[in-house]
GROMACS .gro file of C-alpha atoms in nm:
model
  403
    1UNK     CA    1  -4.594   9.802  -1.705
    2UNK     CA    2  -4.386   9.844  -2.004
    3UNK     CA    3  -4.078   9.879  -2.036
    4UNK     CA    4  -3.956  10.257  -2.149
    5UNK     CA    5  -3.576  10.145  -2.219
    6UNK     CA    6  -3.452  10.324  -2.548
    7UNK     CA    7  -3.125  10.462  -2.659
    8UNK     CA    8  -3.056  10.782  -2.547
    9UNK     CA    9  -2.876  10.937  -2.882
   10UNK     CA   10  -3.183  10.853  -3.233
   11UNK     CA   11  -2.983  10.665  -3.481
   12UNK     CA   12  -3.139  10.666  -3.825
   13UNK     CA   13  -3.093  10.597  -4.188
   14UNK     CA   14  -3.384  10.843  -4.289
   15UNK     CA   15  -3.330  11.156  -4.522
   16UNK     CA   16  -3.306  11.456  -4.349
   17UNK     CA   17  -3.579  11.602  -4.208
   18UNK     CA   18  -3.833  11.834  -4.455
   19UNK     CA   19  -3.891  12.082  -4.163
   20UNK     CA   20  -3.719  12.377  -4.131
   21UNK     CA   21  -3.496  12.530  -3.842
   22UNK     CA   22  -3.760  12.763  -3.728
   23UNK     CA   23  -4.106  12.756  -3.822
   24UNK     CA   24  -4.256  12.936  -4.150
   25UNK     CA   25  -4.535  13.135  -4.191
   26UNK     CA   26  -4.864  12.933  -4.156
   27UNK     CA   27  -4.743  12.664  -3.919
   28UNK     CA   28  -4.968  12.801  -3.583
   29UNK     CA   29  -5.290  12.819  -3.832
   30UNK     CA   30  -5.215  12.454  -3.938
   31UNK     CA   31  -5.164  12.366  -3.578
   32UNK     CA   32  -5.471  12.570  -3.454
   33UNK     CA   33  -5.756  12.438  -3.736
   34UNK     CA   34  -5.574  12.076  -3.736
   35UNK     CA   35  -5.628  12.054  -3.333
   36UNK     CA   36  -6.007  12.199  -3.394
   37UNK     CA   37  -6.086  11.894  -3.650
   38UNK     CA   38  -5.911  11.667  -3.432
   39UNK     CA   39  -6.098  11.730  -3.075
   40UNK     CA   40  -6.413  11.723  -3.301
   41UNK     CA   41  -6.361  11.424  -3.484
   42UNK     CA   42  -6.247  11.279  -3.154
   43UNK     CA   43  -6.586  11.392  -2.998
   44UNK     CA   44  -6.779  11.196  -3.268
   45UNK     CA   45  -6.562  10.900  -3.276
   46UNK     CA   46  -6.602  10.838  -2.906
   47UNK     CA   47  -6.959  10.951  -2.875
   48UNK     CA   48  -7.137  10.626  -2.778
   49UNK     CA   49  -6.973  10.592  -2.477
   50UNK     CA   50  -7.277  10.832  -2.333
   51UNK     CA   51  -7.545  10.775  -2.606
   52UNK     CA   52  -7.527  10.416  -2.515
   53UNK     CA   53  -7.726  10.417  -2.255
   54UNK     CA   54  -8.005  10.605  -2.432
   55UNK     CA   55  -7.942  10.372  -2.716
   56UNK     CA   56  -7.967  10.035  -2.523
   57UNK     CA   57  -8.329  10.131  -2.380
   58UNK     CA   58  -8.463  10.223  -2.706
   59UNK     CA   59  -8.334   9.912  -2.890
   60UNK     CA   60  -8.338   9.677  -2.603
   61UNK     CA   61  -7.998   9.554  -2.637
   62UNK     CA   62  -7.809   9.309  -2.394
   63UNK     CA   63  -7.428   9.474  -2.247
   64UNK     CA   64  -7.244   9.266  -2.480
   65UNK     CA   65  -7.454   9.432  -2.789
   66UNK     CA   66  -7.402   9.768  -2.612
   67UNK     CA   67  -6.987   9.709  -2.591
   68UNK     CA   68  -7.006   9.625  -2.958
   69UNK     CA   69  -7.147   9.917  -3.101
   70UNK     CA   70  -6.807  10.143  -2.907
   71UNK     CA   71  -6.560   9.832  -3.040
   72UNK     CA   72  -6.664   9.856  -3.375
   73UNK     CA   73  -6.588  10.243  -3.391
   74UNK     CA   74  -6.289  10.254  -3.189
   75UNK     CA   75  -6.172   9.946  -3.459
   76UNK     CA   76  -6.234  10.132  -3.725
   77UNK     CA   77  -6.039  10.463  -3.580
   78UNK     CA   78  -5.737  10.207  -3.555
   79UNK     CA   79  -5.733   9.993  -3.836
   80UNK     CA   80  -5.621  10.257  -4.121
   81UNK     CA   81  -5.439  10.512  -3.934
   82UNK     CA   82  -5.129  10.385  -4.113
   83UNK     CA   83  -5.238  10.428  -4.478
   84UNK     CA   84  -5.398  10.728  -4.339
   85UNK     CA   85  -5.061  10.885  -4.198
   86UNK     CA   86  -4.855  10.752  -4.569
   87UNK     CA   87  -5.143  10.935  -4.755
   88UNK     CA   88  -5.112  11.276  -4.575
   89UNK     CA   89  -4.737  11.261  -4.637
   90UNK     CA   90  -4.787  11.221  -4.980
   91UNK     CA   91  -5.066  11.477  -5.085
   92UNK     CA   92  -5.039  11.679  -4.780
   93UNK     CA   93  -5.257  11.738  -4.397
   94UNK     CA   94  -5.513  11.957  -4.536
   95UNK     CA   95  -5.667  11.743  -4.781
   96UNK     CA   96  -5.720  11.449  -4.597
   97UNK     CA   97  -5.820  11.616  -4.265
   98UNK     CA   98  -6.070  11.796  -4.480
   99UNK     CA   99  -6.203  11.501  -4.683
  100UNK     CA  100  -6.218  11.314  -4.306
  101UNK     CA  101  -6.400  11.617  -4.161
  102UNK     CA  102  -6.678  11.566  -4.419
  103UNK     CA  103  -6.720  11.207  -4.442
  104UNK     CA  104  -6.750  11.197  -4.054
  105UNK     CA  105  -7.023  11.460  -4.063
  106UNK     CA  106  -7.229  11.239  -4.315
  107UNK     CA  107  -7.183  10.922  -4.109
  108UNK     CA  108  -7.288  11.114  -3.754
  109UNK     CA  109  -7.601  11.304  -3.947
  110UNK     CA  110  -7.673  10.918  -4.084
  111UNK     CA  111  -7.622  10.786  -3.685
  112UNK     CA  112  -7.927  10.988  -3.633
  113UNK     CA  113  -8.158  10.792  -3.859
  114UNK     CA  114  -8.092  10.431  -3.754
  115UNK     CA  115  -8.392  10.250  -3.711
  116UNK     CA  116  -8.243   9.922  -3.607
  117UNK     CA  117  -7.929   9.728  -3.426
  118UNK     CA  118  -7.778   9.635  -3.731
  119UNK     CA  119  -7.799   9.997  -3.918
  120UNK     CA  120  -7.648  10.113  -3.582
  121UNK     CA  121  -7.390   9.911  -3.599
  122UNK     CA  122  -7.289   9.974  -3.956
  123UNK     CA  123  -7.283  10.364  -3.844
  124UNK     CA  124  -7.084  10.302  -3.586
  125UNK     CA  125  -6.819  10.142  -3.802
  126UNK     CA  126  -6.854  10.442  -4.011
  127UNK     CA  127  -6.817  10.720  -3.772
  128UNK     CA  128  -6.517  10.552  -3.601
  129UNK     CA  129  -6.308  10.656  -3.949
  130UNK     CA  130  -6.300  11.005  -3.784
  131UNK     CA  131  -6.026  10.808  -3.524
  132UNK     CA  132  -5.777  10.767  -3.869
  133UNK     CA  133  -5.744  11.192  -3.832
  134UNK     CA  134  -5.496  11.130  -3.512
  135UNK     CA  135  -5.248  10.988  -3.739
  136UNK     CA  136  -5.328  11.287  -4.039
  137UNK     CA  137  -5.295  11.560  -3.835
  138UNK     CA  138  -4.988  11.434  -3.674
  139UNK     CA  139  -4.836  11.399  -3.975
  140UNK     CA  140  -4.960  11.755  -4.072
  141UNK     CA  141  -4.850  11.935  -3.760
  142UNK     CA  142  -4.526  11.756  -3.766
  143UNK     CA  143  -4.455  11.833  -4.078
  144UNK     CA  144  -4.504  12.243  -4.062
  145UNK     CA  145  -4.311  12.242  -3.706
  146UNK     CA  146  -3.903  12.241  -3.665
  147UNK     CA  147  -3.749  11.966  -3.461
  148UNK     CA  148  -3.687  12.175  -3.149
  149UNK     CA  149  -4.083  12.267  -3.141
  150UNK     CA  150  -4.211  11.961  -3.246
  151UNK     CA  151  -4.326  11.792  -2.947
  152UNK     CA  152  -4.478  12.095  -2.809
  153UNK     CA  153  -4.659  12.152  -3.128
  154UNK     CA  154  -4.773  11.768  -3.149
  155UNK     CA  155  -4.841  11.757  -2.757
  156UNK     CA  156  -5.034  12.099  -2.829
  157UNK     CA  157  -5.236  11.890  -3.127
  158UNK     CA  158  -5.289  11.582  -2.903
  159UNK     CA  159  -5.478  11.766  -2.631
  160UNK     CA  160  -5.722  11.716  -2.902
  161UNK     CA  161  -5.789  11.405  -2.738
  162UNK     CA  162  -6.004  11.603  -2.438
  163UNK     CA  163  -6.310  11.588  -2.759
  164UNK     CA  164  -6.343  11.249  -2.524
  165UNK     CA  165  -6.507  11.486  -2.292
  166UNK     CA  166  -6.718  11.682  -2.509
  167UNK     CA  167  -6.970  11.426  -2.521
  168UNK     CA  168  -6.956  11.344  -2.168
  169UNK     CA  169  -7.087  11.722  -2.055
  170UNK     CA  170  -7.324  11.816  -2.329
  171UNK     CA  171  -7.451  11.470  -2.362
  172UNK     CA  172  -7.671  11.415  -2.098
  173UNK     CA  173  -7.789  11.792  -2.101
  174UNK     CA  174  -7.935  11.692  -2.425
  175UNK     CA  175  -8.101  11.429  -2.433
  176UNK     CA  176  -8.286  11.537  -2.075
  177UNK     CA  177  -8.342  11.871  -2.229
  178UNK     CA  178  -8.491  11.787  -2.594
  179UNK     CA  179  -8.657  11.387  -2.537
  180UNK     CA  180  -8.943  11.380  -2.733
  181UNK     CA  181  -8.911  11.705  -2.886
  182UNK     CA  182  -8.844  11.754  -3.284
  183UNK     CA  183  -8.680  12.012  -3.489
  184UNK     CA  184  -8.627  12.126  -3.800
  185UNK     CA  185  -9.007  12.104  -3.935
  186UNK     CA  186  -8.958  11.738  -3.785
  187UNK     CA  187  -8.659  11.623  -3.951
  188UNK     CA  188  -8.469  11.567  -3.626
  189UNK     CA  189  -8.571  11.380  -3.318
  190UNK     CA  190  -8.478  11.501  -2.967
  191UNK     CA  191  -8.295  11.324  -2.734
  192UNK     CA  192  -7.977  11.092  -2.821
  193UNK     CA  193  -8.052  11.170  -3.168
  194UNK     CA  194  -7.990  11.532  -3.169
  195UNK     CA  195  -7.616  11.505  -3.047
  196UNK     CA  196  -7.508  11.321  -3.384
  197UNK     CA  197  -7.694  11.601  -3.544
  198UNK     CA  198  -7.515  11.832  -3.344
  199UNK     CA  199  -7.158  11.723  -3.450
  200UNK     CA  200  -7.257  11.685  -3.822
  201UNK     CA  201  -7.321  12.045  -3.864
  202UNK     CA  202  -6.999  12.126  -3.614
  203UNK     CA  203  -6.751  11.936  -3.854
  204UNK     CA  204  -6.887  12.060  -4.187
  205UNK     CA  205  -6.838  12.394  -4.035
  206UNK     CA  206  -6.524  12.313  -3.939
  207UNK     CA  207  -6.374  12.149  -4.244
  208UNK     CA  208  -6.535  12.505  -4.424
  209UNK     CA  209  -6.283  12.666  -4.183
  210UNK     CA  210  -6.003  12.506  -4.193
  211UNK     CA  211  -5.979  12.464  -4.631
  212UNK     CA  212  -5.983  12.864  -4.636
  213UNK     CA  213  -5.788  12.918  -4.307
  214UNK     CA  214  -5.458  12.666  -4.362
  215UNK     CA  215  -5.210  12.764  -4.607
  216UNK     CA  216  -5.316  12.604  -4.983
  217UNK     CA  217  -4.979  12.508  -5.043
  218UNK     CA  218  -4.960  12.239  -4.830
  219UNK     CA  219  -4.608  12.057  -4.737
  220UNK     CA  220  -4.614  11.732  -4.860
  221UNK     CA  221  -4.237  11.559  -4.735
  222UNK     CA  222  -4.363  11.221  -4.887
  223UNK     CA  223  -4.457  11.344  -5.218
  224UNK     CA  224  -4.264  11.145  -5.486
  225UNK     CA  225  -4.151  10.858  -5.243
  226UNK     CA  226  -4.149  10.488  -5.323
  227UNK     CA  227  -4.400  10.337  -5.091
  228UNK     CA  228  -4.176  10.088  -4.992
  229UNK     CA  229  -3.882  10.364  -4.913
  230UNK     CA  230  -4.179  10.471  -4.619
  231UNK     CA  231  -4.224  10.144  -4.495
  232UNK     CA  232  -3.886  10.038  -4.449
  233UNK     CA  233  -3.851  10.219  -4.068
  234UNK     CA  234  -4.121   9.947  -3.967
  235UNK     CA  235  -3.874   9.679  -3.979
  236UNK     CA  236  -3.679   9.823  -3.722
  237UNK     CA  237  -3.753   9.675  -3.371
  238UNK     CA  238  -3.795   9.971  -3.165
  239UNK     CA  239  -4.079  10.079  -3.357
  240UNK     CA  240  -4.262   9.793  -3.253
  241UNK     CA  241  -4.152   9.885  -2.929
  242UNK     CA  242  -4.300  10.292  -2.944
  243UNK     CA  243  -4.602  10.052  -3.035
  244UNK     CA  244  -4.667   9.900  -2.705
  245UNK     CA  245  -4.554  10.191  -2.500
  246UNK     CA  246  -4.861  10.401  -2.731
  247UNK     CA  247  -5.079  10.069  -2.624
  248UNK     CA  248  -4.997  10.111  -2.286
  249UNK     CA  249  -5.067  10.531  -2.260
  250UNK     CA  250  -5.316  10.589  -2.561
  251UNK     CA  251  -5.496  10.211  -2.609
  252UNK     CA  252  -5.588  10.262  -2.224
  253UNK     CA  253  -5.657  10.615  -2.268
  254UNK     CA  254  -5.948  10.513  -2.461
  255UNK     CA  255  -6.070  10.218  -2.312
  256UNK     CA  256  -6.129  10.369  -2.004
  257UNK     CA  257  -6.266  10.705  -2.159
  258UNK     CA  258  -6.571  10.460  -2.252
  259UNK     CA  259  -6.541  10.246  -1.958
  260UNK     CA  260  -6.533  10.456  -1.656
  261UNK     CA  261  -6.902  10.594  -1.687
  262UNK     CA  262  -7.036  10.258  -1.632
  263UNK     CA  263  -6.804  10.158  -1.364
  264UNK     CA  264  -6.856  10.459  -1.163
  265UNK     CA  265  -7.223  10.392  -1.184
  266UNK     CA  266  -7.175  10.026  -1.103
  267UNK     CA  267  -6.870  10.041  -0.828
  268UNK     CA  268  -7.074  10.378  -0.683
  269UNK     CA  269  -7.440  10.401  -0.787
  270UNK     CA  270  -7.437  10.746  -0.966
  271UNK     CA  271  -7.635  10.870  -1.210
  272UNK     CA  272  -7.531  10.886  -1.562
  273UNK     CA  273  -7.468  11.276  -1.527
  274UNK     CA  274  -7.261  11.200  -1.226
  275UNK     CA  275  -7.085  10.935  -1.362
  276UNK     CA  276  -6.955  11.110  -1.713
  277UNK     CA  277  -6.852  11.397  -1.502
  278UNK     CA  278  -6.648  11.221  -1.313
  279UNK     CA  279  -6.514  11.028  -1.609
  280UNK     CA  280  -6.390  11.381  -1.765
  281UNK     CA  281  -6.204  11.426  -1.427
  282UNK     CA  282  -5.965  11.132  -1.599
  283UNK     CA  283  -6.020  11.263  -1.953
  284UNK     CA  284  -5.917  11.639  -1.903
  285UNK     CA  285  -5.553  11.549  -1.715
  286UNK     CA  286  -5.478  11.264  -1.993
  287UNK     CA  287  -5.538  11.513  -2.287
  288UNK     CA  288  -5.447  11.833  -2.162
  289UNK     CA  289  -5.089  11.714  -2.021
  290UNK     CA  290  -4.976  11.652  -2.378
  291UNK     CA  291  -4.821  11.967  -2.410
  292UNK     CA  292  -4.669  11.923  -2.125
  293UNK     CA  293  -4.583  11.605  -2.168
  294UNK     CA  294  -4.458  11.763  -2.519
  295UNK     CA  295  -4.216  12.010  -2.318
  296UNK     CA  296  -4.090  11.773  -2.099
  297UNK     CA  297  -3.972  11.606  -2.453
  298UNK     CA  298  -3.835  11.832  -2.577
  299UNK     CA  299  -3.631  11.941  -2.304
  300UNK     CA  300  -3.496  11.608  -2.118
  301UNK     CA  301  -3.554  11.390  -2.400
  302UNK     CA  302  -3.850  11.126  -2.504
  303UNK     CA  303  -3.704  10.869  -2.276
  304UNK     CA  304  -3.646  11.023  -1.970
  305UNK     CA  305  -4.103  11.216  -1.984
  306UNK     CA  306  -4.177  10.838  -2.079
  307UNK     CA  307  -4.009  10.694  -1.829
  308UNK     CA  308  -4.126  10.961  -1.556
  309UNK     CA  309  -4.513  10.895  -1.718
  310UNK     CA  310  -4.470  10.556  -1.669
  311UNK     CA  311  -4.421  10.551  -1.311
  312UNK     CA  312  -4.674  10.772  -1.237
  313UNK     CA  313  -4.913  10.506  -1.433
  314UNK     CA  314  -4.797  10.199  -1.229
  315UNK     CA  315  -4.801  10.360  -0.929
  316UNK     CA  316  -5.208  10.499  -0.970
  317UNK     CA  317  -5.303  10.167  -1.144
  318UNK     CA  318  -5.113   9.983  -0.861
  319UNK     CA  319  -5.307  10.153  -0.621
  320UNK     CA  320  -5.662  10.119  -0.793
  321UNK     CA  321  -5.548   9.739  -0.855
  322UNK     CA  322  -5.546   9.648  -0.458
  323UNK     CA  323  -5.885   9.457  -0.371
  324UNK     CA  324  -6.003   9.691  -0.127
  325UNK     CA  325  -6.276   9.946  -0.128
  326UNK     CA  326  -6.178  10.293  -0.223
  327UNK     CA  327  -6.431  10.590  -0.140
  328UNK     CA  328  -6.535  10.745  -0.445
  329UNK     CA  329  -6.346  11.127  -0.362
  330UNK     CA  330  -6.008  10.900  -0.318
  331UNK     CA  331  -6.076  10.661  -0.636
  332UNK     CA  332  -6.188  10.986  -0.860
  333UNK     CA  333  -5.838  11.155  -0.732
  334UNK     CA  334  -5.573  10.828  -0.819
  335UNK     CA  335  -5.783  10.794  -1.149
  336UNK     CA  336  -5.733  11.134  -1.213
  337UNK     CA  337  -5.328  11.074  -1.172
  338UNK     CA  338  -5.317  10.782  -1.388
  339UNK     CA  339  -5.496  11.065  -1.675
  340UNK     CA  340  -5.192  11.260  -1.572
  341UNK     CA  341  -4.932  11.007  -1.643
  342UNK     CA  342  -5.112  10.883  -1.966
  343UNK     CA  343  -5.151  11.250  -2.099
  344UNK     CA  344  -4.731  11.295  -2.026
  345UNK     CA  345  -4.651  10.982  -2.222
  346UNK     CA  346  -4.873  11.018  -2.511
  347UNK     CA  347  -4.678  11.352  -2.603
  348UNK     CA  348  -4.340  11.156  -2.494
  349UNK     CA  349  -4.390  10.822  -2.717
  350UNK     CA  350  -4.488  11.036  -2.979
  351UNK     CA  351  -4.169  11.242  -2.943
  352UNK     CA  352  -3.965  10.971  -3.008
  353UNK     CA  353  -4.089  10.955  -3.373
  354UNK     CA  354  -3.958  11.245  -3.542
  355UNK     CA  355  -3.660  11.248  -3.336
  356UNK     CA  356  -3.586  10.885  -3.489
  357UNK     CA  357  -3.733  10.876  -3.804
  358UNK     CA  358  -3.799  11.236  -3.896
  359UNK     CA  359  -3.845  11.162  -4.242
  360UNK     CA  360  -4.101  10.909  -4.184
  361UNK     CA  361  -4.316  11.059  -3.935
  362UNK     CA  362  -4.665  10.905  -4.126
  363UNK     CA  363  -4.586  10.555  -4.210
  364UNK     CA  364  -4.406  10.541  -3.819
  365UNK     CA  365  -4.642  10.749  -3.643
  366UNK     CA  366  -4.962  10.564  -3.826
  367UNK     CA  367  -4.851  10.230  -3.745
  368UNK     CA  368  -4.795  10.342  -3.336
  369UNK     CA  369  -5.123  10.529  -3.326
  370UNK     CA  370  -5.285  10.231  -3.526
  371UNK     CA  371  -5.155   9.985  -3.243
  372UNK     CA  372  -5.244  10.258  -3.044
  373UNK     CA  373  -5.631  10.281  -3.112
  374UNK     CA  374  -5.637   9.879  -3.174
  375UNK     CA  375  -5.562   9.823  -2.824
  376UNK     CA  376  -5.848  10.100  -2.693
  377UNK     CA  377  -6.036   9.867  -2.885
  378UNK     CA  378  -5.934   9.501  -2.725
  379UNK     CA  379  -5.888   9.619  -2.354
  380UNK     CA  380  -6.284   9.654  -2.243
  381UNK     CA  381  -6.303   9.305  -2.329
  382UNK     CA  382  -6.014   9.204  -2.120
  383UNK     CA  383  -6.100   9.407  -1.838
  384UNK     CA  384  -6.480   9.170  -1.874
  385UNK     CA  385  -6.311   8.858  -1.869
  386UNK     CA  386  -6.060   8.942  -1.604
  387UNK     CA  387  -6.319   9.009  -1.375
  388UNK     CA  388  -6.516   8.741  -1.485
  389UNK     CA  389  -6.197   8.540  -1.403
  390UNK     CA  390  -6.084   8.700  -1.060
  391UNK     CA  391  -6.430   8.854  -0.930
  392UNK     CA  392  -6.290   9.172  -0.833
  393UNK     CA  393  -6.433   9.490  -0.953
  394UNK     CA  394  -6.050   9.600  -0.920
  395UNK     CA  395  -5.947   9.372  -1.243
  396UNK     CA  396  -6.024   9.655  -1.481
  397UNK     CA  397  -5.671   9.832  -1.297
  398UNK     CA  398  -5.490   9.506  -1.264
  399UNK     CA  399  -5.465   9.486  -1.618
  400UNK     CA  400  -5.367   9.853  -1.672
  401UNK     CA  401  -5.064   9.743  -1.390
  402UNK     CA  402  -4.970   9.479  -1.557
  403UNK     CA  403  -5.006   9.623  -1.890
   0.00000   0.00000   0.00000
């Protein structure tokens, strides 16, 4: 598990901080419409965890095609959250979230239309740009919210992360409800095809909402900077370091969001139903902690919630890592702890950001969410060739323990 050692007093070279003592008027409708776009575009990004089942019957695809359609999109939710984060410091949170709120409607309508493997996995790719707005709205919240609040306001924007779940409970209602049905004078199939739908209309109305809602003048604390000014933190080695702690509470986050469904109805022989619902019983604890996990921050300190999330991680994953057989009320229960421990230290590694480098809160905070998302993106395939390796079902939590 990694290591959570850090210096207890944040030593930096930044300029001073561009939020204010106590927060100004505006900051709790930023916060409110930025966590809205986020659980949405979340809910989009991660949606072919349950669609893929749907998906691989109608197109015939092998596992290995089916893992490749959720890699591509969680990829491409990790690859620019860093340029994302720089951008929204320069011309400000609400522009970007906004432009990101529309361009992920048009991909998820477009998901709807694919009429072969390769369009689907082009889509895919597209969609998974709606990741990128973790590192925006970060940057946004962070940027409207005082020091003192900040991790409760960025644990608060986090929870966004439970748009994991969204998916996972209206999903399957869906496509059993509305399978060979067709709506609007034809337009729109029924089934998997309708949830895409769904979403596209949910984020235009949302990015309608939150242009009028947030304040217009936006605060922008990288406006004017020399790019290379905002990338000088990264040189420092314990941003590397908030890195692999983010892999190790956020990169698993998300690789077991999409993995669990399947392994439940492997390991236990559920339904699909069964088996997301169980899967939000992991999702709900690792996003909805985050304020807590926020709180915690701010009152003992980054180091001391990561270290406490931490051992609650290696002591579930420990557990689930032991080659016996666990009944399904007992595994659902320790999986449901490890969400607990990963919600607490996503809030808690972020913390450490503006504490340390409060006036680089993009260019840091996009480069730990980018590692971040990257390694939600690597770990299904490790968890495959572990067990390929070992031949225990348990390999998928060996590698979490280790991790």
């Amino acid at each position: 598990m990694t290591n959570a050692r850090d210096h207890h007093t944040p030593l930096t070279t930044d300029p001073p901080a561009p939020s204010p003592t106590r927060e100004t008027p505006g900051a709790y409708r930023v916060l409110t419409m930025a966590t809205l776009g986020f659980t949405l575009m979340f809910a989009a990004w991660m949606m072919f965890g349950v669609l893929g089942i749907p998906i691989q019957e109608e197109f015939g695809l092998t596992d290995v095609q089916l893992s490749l359609i959720s890699s591509v999109a969680i990829l491409n939710g990790s690859l620019w959250r860093l340029p994302a984060g720089i951008i929204a410091d320069r011309l400000g949170g609400r522009i970007v979230m906004t432009v990101l709120l529309v361009a992920s409607a048009v991909f998820s309508y477009m998901v709807s239309l694919a009429d072969s493997y390769s369009m689907l996995l082009g889509l895919a790719f597209a969609v998974g740009l709606a990741g990128n707005s973790f590192s925006v709205g970060n940057t946004w919240v962070a940027a409207w919210f005082s020091q003192r609040r900040n991790g409760l306001a960025m644990g608060v924007f986090g929870a966004g992360n439970v748009g994991a779940s969204v998916t996972k409970f209206i999903g399957p209602v869906i496509i059993a409800a509305t399978t060979g049905s067709l709506y609007f004078g034809g337009l729109v199939e029924g089934g998997w095809r309708l949830v895409p739908v769904i979403y596209a209309v949910a984020l235009l109305v949302t990015a309608v909402l939150l242009w009028f809602i947030t304040p217009a003048q936006d605060k922008k604390p990288g406006q004017g900077r020399k790019l290379s000014e905002m990338l000088a933190p990264l040189k420092q080695g314990r941003v590397w370091r908030f890195s692999l702690y983010y892999v190790a509470v956020f990169g698993a986050y998300v690789a077991l969001s999409s993995w669990m469904p399947k392994y439940y109805i492997d390991m236990y022989g559920v339904s699909t139903s069964t088996a997301a619902l169980l899967t939000a019983l992991f999702i709900f604890p690792a996003s909805l902690m985050r304020p807590v996990g926020g709180t915690l921050s701010d009152r003992f300190g980054a180091r001391r919630a990561t270290i406490f999330a931490l051992l609650i991680m290696l002591t579930a994953s420990g557990i689930l890592a032991l080659p016996l057989t666990i009944n399904i009320v007992l595994f659902t229960i320790l999986l449901f702890t490890l969400g607990v421990g990963m919600g607490i230290g996503k809030a808690s590694v972020f913390k450490y950001i503006p504490d340390y480098f409060p006036g680089n809160v993009g260019s840091v905070g996009g480069l730990v969410g980018m590692f971040g998302g990257l390694g939600g993106a690597f770990l299904p395939p490790l968890f495959a060739g572990v067990k390929t390796a070992t031949g225990l079902d348990q390999a998928t939590f060996l590698v979490i323990f280790v991790l």
